[in-house]
XYZ file of C-alpha atoms in Angstrom:
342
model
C -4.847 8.798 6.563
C -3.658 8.398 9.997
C -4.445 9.601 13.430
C -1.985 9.150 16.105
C -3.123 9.862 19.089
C -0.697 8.419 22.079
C 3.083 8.451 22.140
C 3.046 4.241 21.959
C 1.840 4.788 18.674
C 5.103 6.454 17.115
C 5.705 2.677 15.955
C 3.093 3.597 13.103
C 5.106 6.988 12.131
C 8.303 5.058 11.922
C 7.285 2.241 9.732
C 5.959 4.110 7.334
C 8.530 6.269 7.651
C 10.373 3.236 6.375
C 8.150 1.995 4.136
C 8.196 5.411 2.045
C 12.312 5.257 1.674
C 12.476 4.239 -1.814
C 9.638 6.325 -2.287
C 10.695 9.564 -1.404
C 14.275 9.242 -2.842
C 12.465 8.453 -6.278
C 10.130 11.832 -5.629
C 12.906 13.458 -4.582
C 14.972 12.135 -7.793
C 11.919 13.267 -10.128
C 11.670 17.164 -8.403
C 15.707 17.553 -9.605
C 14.300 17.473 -12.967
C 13.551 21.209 -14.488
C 10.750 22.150 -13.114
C 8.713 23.794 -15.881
C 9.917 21.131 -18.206
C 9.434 18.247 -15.851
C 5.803 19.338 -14.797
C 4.485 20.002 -18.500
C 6.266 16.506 -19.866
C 4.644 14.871 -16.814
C 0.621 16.176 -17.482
C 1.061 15.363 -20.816
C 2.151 11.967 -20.478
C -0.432 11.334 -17.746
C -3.058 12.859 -19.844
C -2.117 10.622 -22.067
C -1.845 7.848 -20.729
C -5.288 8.069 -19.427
C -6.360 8.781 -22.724
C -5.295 5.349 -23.734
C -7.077 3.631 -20.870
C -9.782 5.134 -21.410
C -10.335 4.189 -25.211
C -9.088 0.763 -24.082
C -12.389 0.771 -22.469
C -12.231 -2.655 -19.824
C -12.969 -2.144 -16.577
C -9.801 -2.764 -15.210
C -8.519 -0.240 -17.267
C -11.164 2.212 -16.287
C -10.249 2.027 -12.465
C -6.456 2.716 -13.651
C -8.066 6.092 -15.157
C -10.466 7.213 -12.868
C -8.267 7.054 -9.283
C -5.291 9.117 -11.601
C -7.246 11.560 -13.351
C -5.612 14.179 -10.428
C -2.171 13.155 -12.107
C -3.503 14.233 -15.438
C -5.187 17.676 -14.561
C -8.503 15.705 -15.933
C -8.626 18.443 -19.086
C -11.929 16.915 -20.066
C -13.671 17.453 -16.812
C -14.105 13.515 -16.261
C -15.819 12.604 -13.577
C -14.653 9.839 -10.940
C -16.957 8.503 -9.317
C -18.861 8.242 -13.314
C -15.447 6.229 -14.165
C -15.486 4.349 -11.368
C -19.358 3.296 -11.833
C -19.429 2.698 -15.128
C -16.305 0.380 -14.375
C -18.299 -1.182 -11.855
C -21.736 -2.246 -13.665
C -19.440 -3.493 -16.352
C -17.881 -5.599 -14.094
C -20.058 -6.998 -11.280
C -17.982 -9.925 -10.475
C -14.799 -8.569 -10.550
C -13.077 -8.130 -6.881
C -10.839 -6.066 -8.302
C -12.637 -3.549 -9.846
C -15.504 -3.476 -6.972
C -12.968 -2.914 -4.356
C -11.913 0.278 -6.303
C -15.395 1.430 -6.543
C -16.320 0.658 -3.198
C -12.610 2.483 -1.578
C -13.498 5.677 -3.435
C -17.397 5.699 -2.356
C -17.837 8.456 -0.358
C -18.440 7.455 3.325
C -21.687 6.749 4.775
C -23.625 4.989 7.125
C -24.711 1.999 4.591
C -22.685 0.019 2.261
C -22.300 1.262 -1.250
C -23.183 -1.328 -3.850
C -19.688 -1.766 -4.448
C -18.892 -2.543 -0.980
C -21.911 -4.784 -1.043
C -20.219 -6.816 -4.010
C -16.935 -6.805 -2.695
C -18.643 -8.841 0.276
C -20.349 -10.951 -1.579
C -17.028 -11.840 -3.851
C -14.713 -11.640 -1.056
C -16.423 -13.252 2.334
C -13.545 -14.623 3.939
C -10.975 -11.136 2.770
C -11.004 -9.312 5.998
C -10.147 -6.311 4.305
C -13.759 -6.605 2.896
C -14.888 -5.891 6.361
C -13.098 -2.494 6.654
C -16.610 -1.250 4.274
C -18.694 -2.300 7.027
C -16.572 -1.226 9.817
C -16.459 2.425 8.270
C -20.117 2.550 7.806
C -20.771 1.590 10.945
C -18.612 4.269 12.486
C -20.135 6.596 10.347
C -23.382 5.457 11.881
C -21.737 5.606 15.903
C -22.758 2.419 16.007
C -20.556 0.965 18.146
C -22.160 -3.059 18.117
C -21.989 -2.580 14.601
C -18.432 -1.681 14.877
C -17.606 -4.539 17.310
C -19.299 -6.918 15.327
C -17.632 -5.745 11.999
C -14.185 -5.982 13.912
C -14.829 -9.738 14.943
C -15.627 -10.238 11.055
C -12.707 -9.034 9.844
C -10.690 -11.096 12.959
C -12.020 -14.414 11.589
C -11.519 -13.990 8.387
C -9.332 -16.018 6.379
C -6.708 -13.872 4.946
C -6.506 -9.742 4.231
C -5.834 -8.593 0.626
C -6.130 -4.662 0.096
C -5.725 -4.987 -3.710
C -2.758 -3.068 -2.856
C -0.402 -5.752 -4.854
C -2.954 -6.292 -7.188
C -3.264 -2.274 -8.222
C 0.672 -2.242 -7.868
C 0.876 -4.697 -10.896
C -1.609 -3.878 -13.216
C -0.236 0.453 -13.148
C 3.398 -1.976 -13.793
C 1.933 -3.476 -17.044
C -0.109 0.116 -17.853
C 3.416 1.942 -17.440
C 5.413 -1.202 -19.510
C 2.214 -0.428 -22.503
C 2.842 3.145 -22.277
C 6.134 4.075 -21.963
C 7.506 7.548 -20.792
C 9.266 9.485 -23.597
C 12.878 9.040 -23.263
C 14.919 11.372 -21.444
C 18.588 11.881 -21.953
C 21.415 11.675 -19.618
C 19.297 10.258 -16.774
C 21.773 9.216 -13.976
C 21.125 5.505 -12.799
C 19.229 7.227 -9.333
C 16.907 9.044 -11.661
C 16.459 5.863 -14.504
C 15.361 3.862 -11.649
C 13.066 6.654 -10.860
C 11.356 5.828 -14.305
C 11.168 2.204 -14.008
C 7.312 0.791 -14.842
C 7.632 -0.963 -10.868
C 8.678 1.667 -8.913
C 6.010 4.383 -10.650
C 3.622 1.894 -10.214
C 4.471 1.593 -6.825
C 4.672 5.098 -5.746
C 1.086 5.353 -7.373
C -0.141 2.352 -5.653
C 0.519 4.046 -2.161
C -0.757 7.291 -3.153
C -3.790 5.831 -4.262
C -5.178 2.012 -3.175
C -4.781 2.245 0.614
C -7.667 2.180 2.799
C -8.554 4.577 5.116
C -7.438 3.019 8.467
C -8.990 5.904 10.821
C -12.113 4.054 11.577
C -9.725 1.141 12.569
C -7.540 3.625 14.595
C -10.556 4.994 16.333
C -12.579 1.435 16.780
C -9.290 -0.318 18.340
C -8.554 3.402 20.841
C -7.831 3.081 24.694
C -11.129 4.627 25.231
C -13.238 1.884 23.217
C -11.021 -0.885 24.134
C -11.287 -0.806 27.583
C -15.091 0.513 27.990
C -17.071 -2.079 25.338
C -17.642 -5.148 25.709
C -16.201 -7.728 23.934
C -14.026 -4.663 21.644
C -10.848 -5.660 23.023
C -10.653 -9.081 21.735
C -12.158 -7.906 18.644
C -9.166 -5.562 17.632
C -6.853 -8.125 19.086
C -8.522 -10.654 16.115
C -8.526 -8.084 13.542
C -4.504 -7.080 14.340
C -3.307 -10.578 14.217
C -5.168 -11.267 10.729
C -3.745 -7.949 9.280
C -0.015 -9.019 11.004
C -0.337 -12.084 9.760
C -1.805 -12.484 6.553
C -1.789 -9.048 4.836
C 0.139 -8.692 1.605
C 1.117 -5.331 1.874
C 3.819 -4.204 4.126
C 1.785 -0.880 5.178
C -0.920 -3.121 6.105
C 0.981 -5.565 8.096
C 2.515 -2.486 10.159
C -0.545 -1.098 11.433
C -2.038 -4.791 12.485
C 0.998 -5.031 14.572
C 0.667 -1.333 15.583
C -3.147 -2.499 16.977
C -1.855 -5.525 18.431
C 0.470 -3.050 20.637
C -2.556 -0.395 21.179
C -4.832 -3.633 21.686
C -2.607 -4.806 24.588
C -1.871 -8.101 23.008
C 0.855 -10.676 25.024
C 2.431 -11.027 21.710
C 2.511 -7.324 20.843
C 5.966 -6.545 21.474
C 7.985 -9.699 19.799
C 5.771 -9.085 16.598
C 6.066 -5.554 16.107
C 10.080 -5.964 16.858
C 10.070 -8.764 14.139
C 8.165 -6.857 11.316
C 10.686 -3.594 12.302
C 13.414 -5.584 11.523
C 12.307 -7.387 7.967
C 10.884 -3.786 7.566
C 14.002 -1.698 7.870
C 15.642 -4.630 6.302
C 14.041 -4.232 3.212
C 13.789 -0.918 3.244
C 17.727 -0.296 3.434
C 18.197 -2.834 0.343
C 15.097 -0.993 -1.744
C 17.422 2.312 -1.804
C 20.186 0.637 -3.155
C 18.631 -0.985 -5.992
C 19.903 1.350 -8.587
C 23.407 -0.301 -8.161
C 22.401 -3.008 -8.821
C 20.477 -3.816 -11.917
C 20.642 -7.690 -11.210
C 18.984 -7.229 -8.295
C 16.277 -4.964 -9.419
C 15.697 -7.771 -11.973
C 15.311 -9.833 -8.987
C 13.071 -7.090 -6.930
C 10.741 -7.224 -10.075
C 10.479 -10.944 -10.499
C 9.827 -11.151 -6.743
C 6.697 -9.349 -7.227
C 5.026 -10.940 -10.411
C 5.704 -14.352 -8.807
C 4.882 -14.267 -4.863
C 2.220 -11.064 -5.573
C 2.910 -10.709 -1.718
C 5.139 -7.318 -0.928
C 6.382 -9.302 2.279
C 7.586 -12.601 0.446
C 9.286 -9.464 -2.060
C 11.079 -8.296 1.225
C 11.905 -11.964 2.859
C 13.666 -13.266 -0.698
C 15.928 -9.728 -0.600
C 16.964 -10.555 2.770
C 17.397 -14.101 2.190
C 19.900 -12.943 -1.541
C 21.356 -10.817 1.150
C 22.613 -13.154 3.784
C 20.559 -12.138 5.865
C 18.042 -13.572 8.399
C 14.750 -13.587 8.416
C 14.440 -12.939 12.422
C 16.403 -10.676 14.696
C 19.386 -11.474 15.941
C 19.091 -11.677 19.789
C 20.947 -8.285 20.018
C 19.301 -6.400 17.229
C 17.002 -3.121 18.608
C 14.870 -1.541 16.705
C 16.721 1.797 15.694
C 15.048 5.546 15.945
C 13.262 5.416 12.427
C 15.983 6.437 10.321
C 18.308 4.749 7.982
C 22.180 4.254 7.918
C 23.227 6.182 5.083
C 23.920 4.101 1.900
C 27.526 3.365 0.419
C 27.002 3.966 -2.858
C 30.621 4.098 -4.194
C 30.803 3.454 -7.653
C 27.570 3.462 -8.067
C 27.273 6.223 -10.604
């Protein structure tokens, strides 16, 4: 999903290094489980949970089916992109289920008519403009691209449906429960909570694309078009600022360091820090079941994955800024006390 092309950008590589913490530890809880067993309890409980989206027949529930059909081995031979349209023209004013349509549209040099609806629903979401941007590119038209950057730049805020997707799989998983599993340490229970699968499936599935970003915002482009520079410059401090998603708000500070912004250094140094922050509480949450209660409530009631992070720190003690003497560290964690946790 992304290209890194110069050593400045190892800031990208470390955040989501970061960002994929809690992540990986529940992966790497769920691959302890016997294999065999594990992988043929797994398809069948994907296949049927799709099953059960799919005879629930809404849109919404639609989109949940057609992005995980992979997870189910799709048996029947569904089709996508079918999923995805039918979802669609059954839903024509529905942000949410347009932006799923449009993400999994193959590229091209026009807008789908998902991407065209997502517009048209979503005028001031910035992340709307990532459609046009990627079409654009796809076309080598670099105006376009410009233009579609200074779009996205003046836009009022940046919403991925990342949070969005995130919840509804957390209700899907709370309808459809896993069958139980005995003598499932606390590491591997929290593995099975409804938030943290729908969370893992939320990053494998509803991120954009960002390489047409990556490429639009480059050294090369930046410095040799007109007007491109300030463009990405707008475009990073939208994503920094008002994205909901933590993987989003990385990369807009990422561009506003590749972009040569003046502020480019103190931003990316304060989203490292809330970043690693966060991330070092997230692997610790199957200590503490309060907390997780917490973690969970966070995210039905702010729907932001940044206010999520801030109210950790702030149950913490912690601040929400660096201390003067904190430095970023080299992308890796402290390891975690977990004594008497098990």
């Amino acid at each position: 999903m992304l290209e890194v092309h110069h050593g400045k950008e190892l800031d990208v590589t470390r955040f989501i290094a970061l960002l994929f913490t809690l992540m990986g530890a529940c992966e790497a809880v769920a691959a302890e489980q016997p294999d065999r067993v594990r992988e043929s309890s797994e398809g069948h409980y994907n296949a049927s949970l799709v099953e059960s989206l799919l005879a629930e027949g809404t849109p919404r529930a639609l989109v949940l089916a057609a992005t995980s059909l992979p997870y189910a081995g799709n048996p029947a031979g569904l089709s996508r992109q079918a999923l995805l349209d039918r979802a669609a023209q059954a839903a024509p004013d529905d942000p949410f289920v347009q932006w799923f349509a449009a993400l999994y549209t193959a590229p091209a040099t026009t807008l789908s008519e998902p991407a065209k609806a997502v517009l048209r629903l979503e005028p001031d979401n910035g992340a709307a403009w990532m459609f046009v941007l990627q079409a654009a590119s796809e076309a080598k038209d670099e105006n376009g691209v410009t233009e579609a950057l200074a779009h996205l730049g003046a836009a009022a805020a940046f919403d991925e449906h990342y949070v969005d997707f995130t919840l509804a799989w957390m209700e899907a998983f709370r309808a459809h429960p896993r069958p139980a599993q005995p003598e499932l340490d606390r590491e591997q229970a929290l593995a099975e909570e409804p938030l943290i699968m729908a969370m893992a499936r939320s990053t494998a599935l509803a991120l954009p694309a960002f390489s047409s970003l990556i490429s639009a915002c480059s050294d090369k482009s930046v410095d040799l078009l007109a007007g491109r520079r300030d463009a990405c410059i707008a475009a990073a401090r939208l994503m920094a600022g008002q994205s909901t998603a933590i993987i989003s708000r990385g990369m807009g500070n990422a561009l506003l360091r590749r972009s040569g912004a003046p502020e480019a250094a103190t931003a990316m140094r304060d989203f490292e820090y809330i970043n690693s922050r966060y991330a070092l509480l997230s692997s610790t949450l199957e200590c503490d079941p309060v907390e997780f209660d917490a973690f969970e409530a966070d995210w039905m009631e702010t729907r932001n994955e940044i206010q999520v992070a801030e109210r950790a720190l702030l149950r913490d003690g912690q601040l929400l800024q660096p201390p003067s003497d904190w430095q970023p560290d080299d992308g890796s964690l402290p390891p975690v006390d977990r004594t008497g946790c098990h």
